[in-house]
Short mmCIF file of C-alpha atoms in Angstrom, two decimals:
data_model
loop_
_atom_site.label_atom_id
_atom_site.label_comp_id
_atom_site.label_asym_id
_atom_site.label_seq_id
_atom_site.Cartn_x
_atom_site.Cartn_y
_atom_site.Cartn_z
CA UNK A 1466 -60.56 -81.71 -52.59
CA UNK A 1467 -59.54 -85.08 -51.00
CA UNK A 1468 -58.38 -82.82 -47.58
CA UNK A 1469 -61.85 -81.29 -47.00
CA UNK A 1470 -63.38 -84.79 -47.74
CA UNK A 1471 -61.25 -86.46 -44.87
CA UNK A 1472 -61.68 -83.01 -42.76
CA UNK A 1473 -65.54 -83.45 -43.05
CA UNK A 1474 -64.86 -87.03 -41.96
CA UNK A 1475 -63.09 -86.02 -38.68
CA UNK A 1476 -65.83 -83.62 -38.13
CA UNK A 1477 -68.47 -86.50 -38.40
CA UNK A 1478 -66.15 -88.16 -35.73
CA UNK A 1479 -66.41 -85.23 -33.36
CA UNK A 1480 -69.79 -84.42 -34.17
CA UNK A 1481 -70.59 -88.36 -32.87
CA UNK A 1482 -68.85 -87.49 -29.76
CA UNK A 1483 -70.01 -84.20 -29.45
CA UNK A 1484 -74.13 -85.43 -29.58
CA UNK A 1485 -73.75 -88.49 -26.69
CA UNK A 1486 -72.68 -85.43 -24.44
CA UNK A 1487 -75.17 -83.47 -25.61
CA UNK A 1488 -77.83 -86.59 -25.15
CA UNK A 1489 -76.36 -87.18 -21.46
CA UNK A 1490 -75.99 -91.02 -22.60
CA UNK A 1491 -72.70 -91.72 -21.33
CA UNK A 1492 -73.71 -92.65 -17.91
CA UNK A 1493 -76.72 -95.21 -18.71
CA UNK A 1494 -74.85 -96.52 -21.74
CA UNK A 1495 -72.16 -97.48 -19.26
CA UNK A 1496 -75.17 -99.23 -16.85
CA UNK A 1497 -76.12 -101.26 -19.93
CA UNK A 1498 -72.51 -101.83 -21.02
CA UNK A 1499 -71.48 -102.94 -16.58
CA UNK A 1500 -74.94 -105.36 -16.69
CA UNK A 1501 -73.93 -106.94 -19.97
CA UNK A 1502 -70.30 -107.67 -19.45
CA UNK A 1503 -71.69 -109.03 -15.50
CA UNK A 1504 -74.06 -111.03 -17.29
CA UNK A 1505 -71.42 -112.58 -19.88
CA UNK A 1506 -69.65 -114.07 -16.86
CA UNK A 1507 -66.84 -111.94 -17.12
CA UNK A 1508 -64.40 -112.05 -14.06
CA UNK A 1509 -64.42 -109.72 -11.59
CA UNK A 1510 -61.21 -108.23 -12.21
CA UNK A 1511 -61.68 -107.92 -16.23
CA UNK A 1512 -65.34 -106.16 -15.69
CA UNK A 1513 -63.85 -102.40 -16.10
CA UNK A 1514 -61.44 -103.02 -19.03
CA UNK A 1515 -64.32 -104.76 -21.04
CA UNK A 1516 -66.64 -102.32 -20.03
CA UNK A 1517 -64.26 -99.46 -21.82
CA UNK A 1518 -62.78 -101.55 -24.54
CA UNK A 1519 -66.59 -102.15 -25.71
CA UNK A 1520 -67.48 -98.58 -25.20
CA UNK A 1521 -64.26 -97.31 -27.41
CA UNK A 1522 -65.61 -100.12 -29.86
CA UNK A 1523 -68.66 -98.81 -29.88
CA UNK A 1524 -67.82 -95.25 -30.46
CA UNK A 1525 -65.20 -96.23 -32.77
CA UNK A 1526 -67.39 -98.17 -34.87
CA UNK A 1527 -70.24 -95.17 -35.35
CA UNK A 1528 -67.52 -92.84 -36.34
CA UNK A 1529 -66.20 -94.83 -38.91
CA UNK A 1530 -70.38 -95.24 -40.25
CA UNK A 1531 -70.57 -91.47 -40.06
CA UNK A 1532 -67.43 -90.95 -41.35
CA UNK A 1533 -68.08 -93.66 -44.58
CA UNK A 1534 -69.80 -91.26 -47.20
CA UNK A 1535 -66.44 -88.32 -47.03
CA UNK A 1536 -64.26 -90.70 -47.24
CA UNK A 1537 -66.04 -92.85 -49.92
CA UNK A 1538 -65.71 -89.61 -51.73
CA UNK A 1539 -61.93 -89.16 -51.30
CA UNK A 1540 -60.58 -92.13 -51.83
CA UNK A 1541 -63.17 -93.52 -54.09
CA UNK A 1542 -65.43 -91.07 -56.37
CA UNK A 1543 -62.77 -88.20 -56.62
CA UNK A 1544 -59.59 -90.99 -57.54
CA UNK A 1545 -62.56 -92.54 -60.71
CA UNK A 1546 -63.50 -89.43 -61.66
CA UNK A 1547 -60.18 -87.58 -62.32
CA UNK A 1548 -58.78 -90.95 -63.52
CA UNK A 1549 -56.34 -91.52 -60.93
CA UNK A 1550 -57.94 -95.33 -60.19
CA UNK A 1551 -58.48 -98.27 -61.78
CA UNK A 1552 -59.65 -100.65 -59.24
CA UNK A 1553 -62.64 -102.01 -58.75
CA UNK A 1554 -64.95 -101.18 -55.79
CA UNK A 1555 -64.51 -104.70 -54.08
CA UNK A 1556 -61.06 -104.22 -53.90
CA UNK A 1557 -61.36 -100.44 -52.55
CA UNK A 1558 -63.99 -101.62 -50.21
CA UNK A 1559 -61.92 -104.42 -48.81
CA UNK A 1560 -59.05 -101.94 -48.40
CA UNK A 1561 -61.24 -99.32 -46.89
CA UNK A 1562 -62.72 -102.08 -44.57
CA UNK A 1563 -59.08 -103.30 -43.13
CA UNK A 1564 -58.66 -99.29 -42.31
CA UNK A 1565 -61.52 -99.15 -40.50
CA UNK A 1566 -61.17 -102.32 -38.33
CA UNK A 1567 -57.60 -101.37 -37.86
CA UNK A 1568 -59.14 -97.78 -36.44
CA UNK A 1569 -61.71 -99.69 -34.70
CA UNK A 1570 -58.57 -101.55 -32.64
CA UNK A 1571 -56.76 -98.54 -32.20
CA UNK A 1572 -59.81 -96.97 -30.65
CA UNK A 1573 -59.92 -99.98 -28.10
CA UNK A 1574 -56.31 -100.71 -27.44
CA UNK A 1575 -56.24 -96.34 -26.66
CA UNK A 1576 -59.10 -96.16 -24.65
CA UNK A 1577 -57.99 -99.44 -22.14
CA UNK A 1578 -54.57 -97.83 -22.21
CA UNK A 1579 -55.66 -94.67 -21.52
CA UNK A 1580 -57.84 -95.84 -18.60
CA UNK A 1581 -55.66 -98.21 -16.94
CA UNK A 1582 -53.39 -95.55 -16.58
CA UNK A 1583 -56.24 -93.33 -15.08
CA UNK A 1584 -56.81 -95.95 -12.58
CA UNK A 1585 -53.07 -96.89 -11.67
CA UNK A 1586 -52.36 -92.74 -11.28
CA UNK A 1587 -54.87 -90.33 -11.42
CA UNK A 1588 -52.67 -87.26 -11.91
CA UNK A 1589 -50.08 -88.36 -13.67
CA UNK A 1590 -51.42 -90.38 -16.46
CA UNK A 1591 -51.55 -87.66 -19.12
CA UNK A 1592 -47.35 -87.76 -18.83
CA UNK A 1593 -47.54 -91.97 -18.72
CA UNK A 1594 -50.00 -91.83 -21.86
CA UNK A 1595 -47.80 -89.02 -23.77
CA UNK A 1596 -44.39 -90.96 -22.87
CA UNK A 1597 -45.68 -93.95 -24.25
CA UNK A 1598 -46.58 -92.58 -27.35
CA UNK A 1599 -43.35 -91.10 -27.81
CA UNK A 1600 -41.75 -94.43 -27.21
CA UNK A 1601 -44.23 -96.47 -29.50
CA UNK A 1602 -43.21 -94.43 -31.76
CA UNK A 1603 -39.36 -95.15 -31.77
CA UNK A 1604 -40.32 -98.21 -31.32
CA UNK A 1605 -42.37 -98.18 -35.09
CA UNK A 1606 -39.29 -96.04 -36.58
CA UNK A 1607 -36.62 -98.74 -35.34
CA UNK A 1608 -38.96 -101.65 -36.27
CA UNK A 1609 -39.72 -100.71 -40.37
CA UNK A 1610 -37.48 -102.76 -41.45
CA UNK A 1611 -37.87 -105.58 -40.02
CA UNK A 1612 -41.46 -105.81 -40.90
CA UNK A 1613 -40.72 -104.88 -44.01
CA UNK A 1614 -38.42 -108.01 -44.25
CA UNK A 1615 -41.41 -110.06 -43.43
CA UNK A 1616 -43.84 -108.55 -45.41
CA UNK A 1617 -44.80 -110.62 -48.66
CA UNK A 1618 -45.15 -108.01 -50.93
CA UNK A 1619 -42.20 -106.00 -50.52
CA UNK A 1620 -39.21 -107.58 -53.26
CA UNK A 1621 -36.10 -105.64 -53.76
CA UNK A 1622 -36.36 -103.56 -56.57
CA UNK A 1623 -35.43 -104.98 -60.49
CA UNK A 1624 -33.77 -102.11 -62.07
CA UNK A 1625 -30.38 -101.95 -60.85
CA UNK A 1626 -28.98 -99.38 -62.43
CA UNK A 1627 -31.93 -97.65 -60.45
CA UNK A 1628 -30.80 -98.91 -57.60
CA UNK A 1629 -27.38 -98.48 -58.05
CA UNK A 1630 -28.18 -95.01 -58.53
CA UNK A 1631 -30.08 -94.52 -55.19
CA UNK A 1632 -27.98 -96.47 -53.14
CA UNK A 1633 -24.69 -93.54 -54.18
CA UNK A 1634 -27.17 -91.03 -53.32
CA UNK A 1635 -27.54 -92.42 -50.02
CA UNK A 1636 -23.99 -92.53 -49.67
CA UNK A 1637 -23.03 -89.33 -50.54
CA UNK A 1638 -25.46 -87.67 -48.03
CA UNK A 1639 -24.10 -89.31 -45.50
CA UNK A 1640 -27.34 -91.72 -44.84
CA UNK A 1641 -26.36 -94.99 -46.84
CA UNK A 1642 -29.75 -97.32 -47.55
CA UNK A 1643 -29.50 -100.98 -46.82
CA UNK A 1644 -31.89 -101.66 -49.90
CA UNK A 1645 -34.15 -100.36 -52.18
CA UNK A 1646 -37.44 -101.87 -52.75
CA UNK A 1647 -40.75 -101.94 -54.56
CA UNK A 1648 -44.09 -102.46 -52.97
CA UNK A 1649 -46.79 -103.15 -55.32
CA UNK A 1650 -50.08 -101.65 -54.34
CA UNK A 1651 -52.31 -102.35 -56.82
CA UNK A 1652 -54.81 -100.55 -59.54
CA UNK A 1653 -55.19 -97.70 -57.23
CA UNK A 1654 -51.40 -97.23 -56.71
CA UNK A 1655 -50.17 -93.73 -56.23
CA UNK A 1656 -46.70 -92.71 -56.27
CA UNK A 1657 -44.86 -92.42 -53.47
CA UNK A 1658 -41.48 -93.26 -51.85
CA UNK A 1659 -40.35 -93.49 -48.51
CA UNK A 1660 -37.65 -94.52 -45.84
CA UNK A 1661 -37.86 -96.70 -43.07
CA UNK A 1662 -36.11 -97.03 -40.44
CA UNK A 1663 -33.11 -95.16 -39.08
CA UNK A 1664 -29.28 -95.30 -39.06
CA UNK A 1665 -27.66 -98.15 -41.06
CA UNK A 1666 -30.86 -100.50 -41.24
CA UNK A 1667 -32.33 -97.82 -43.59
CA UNK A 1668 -34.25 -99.06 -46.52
CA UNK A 1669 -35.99 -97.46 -49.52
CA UNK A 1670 -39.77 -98.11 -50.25
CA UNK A 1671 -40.47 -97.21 -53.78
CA UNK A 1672 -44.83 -97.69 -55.18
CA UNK A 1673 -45.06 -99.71 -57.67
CA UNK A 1674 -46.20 -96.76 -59.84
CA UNK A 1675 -43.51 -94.35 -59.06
CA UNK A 1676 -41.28 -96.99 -60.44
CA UNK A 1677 -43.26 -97.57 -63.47
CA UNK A 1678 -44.54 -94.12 -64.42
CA UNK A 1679 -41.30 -91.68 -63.11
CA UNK A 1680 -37.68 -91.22 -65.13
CA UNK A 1681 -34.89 -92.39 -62.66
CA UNK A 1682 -34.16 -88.37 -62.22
CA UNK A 1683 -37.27 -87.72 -60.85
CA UNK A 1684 -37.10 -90.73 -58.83
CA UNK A 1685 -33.70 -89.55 -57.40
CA UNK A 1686 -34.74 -86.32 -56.43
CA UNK A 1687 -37.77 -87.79 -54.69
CA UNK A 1688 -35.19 -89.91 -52.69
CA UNK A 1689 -32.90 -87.36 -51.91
CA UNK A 1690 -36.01 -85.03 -50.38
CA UNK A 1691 -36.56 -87.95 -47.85
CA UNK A 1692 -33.45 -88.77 -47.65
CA UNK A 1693 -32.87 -84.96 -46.36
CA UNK A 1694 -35.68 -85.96 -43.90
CA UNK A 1695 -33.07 -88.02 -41.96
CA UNK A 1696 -30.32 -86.27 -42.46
CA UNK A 1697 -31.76 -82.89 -40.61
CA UNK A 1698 -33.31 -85.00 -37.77
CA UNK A 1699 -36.54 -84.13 -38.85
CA UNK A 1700 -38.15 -87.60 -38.27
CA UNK A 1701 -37.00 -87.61 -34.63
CA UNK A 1702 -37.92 -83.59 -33.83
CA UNK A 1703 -41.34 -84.42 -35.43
CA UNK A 1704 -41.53 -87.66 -32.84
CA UNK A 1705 -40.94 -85.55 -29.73
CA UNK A 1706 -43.15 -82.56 -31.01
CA UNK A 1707 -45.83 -85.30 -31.23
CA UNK A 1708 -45.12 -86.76 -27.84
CA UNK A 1709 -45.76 -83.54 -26.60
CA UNK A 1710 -48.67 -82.61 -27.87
CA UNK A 1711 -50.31 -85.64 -26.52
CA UNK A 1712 -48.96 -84.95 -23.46
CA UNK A 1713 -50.67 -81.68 -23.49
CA UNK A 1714 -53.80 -82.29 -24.88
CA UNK A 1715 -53.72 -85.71 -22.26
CA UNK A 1716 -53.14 -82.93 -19.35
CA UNK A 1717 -55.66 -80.34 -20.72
CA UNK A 1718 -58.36 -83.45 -21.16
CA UNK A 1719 -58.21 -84.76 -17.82
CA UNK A 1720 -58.40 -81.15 -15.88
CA UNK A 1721 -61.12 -80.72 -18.11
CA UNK A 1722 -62.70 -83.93 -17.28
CA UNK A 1723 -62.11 -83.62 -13.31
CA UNK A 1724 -63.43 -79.63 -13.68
CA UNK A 1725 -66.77 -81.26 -15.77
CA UNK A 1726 -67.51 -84.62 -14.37
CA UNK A 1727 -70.25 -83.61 -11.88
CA UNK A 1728 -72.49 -82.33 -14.71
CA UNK A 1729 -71.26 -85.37 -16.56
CA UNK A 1730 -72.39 -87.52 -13.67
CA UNK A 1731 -69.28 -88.96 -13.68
CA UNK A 1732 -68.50 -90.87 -10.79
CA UNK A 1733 -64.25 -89.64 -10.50
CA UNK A 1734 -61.57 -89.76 -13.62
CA UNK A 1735 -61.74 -92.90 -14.54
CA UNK A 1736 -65.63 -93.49 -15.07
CA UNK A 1737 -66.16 -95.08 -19.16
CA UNK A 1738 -68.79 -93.06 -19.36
CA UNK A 1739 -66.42 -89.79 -19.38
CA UNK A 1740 -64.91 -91.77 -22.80
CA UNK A 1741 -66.73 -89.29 -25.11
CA UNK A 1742 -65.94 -86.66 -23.37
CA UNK A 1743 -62.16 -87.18 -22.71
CA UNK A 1744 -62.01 -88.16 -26.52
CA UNK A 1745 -63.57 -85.09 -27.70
CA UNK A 1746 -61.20 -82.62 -25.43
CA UNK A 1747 -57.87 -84.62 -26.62
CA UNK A 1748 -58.72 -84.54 -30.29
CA UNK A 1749 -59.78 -80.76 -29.59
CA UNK A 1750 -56.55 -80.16 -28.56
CA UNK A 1751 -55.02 -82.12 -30.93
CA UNK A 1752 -56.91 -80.29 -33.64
CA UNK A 1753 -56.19 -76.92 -32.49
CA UNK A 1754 -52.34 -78.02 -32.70
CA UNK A 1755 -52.93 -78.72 -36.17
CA UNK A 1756 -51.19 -74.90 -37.62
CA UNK A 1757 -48.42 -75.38 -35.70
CA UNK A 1758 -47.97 -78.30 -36.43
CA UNK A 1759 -48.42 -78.04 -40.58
CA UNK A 1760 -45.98 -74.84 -39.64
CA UNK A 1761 -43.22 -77.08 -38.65
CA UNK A 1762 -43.84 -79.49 -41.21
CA UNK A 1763 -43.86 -77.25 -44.24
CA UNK A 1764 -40.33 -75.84 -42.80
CA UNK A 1765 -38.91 -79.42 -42.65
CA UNK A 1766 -40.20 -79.92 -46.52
CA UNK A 1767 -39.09 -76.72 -47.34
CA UNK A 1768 -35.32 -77.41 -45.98
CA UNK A 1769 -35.53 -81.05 -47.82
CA UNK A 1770 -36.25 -79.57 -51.26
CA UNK A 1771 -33.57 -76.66 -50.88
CA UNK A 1772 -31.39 -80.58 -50.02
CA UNK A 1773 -32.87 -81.85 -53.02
CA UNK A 1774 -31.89 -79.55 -55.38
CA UNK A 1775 -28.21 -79.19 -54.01
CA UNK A 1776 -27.41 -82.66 -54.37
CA UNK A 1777 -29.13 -83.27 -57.27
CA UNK A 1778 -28.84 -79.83 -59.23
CA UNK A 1779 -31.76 -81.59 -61.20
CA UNK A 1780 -34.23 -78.68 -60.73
CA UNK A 1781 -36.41 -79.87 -64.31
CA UNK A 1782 -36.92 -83.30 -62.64
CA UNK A 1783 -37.58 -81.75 -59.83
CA UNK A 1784 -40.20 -79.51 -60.97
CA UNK A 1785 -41.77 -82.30 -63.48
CA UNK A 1786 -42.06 -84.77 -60.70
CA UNK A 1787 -43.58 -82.51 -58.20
CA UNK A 1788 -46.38 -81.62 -60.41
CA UNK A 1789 -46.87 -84.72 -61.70
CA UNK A 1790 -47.47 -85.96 -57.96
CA UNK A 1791 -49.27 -83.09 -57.12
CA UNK A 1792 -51.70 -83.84 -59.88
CA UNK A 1793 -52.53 -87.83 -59.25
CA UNK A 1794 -52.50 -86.97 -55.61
CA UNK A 1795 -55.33 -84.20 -56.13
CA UNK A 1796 -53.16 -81.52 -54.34
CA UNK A 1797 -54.73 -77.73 -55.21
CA UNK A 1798 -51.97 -75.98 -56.11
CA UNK A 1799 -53.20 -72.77 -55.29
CA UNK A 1800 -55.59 -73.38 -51.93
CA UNK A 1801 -56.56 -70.46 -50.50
CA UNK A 1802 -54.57 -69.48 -47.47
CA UNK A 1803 -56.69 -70.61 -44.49
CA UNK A 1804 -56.57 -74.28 -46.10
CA UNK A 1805 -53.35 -73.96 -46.54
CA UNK A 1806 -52.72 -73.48 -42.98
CA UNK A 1807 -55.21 -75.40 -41.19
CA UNK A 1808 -54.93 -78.70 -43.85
CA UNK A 1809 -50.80 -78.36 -46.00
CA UNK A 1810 -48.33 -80.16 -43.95
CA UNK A 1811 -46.47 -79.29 -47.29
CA UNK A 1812 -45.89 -76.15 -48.94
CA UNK A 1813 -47.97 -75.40 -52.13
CA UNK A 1814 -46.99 -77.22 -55.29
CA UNK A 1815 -46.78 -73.15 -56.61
CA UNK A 1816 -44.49 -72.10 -53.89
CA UNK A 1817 -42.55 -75.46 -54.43
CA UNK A 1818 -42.14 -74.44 -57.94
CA UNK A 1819 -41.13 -70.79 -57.37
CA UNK A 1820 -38.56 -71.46 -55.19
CA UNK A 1821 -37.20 -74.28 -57.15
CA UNK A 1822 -36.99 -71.69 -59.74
CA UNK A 1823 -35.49 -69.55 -57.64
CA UNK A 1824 -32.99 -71.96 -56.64
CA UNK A 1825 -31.65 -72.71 -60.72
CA UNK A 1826 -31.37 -69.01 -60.86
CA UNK A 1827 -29.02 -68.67 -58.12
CA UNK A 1828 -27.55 -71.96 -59.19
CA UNK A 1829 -26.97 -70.46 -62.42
CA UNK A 1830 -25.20 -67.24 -61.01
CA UNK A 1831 -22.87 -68.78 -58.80
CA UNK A 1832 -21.87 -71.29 -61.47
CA UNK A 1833 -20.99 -67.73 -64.08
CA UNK A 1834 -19.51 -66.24 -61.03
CA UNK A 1835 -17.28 -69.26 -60.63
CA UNK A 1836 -16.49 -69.29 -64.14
CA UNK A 1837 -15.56 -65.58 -64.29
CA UNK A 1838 -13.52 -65.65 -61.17
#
């Protein structure tokens, strides 16, 4: 339910983009945009950055208006009504409203990027702008915990037998933790736990309601599934498959931008009024990535809950847990199987619970093999 919310939100995105090419708007918007930012006194030199930043900012700002009433309905109506909530709309809305001025800056800081490197190299910038992902991303992974060390709500978690507990996990997987801790979210908490950062600077994040609501077994087997995440590499092949598909869908937007820019009116690559345009093909791309992309992800989830299970052998915490998150998460456990591909990076709570079935009954066997041998 909450997936077809945010898809229809995406959709509202595109569908923005989509109408000021239809309209033909791009070019006199741009005009307007030039006259203003000459008019403001801007220098010289800064005219053509300003001139895109406000256009992304624009554009970024009427998708996230069109994009309001879907996601008011994920995160908001769906979370009251199935009792999954109990904040109060200020706080959502404030929370909601950080998102979307954080989206709003992405939108900018992306679009000057993007066109600086149009302007510095006008056939190579789809590699610049997909290497630079790739590294910001590394960058991100290598930096977790050092934000998290700085950020006022994180506290290193109470329970220490809990902790204790995790922290031998980590060991014995070979990916020791340098901490676990708690990060209190609020009324509208939903469990979840998580690793940042990589090699020995590791750290456990653990919600505030998984700690509260979850048996230390279930807790522990939710560890050792990320913690599998690291040990197979999975965070760094998912990095580079990323990388590349930017690069691609940078390369595929451009050609297509160069191959349409005289009915665009566009006057070469790097005219802001090709913004909508060069948005709509990446995302396009991006979008049409999507199955493979879920594909690769469900395989990685399904390896780290085979890891789970072996380390653990806890397959009823396992099970418990899983549908427990499923449920205050609003995951279908049965979605039909085009949703499943287009929309389930993970595999379906059902299949998760077959094969963790599965997995006790072949536990079981080897054990009375063992025993008879």
């Amino acid at each position: 339910m909450r997936r077809r919310s945010r898809a229809l939100a995406v959709a509202a995105r595109a569908s923005l983009l989509a109408c000021v090419i239809a309209l033909d708007v791009g070019a006199p918007a741009r005009s307007a945009l030039e006259l203003a930012v000459a008019q403001a006194g801007v220098p010289a030199w800064l005219q053509p950055t300003a001139v895109v930043g406000l256009a992304a900012l624009a554009l970024g700002a009427a998708g996230e208006i069109l994009a309001f009433p879907f996601l008011f309905r994920a995160d908001w109506l769906l979370a009251r009504r199935y009792g999954l909530s109990r904040a109060r709309f200020g706080a959502w809305w404030r929370a909601h409203a950080r998102t979307a001025l954080l989206t709003c800056v992405a939108w900018v800081v992306g679009a000057v990027f993007v066109y600086a490197a149009i302007g510095s190299s006008a056939t190579h910038w789809w590699l610049v702008a997909g290497a630079t992902y790739g590294t910001g991303t590394v960058v991100l992974a290598l930096l977790g915990p050092i934000l998290l060390r700085s950020a006022p709500r994180a506290r290193p978690l109470a329970r220490r037998g809990l902790t204790a507990r995790l922290e031998d996990l980590a060991r014995r997987v070979g990916a020791p933790v340098f901490g676990v801790h708690a990060w209190p979210e609020g009324e509208a908490s939903r469990p979840n736990a998580a690793l940042v950062g990589v090699g020995a600077a590791r750290r456990v994040l653990l919600s505030d309601t998984l700690v509260a609501d979850y048996s230390d077994a279930e807790i522990e087997v939710v560890l050792a599934h990320e913690l599998a995440h690291h040990v197979h590499r999975d965070i760094w092949k998912t990095m580079a498959f990323r990388a590349a598909v930017v690069c691609g869908a940078c390369w595929i937007g451009g050609r297509a931008l160069v191959e349409l820019g005289p009915t665009l009116g566009l006057n070469g690559a790097a005219d802001p009024a090709g913004l909508p345009a060069l948005a709509l093909f990446v995302g396009g791309v991006v979008a049409a990535t999507l199955p493979a992309a879920n594909l690769l992800s469900r395989r990685h989830e399904r390896r780290a809950d085979r890891f789970a299970l072996d380390v653990t052998g806890n397959h009823e915490a396992f099970v418990s847990g899983l549908r427990r998150m499923g449920t205050e998460h609003l995951v279908e456990e049965r979605p039909t199987r085009l949703v499943k591909w287009c929309f389930h990076s993970h595999p379906t709570v059902a299949d998760r619970v077959a094969e963790a079935r599965r997995h006790r009954a072949l536990a079981l066997r080897d054990r009375r093999a063992r025993q008879s041998a």
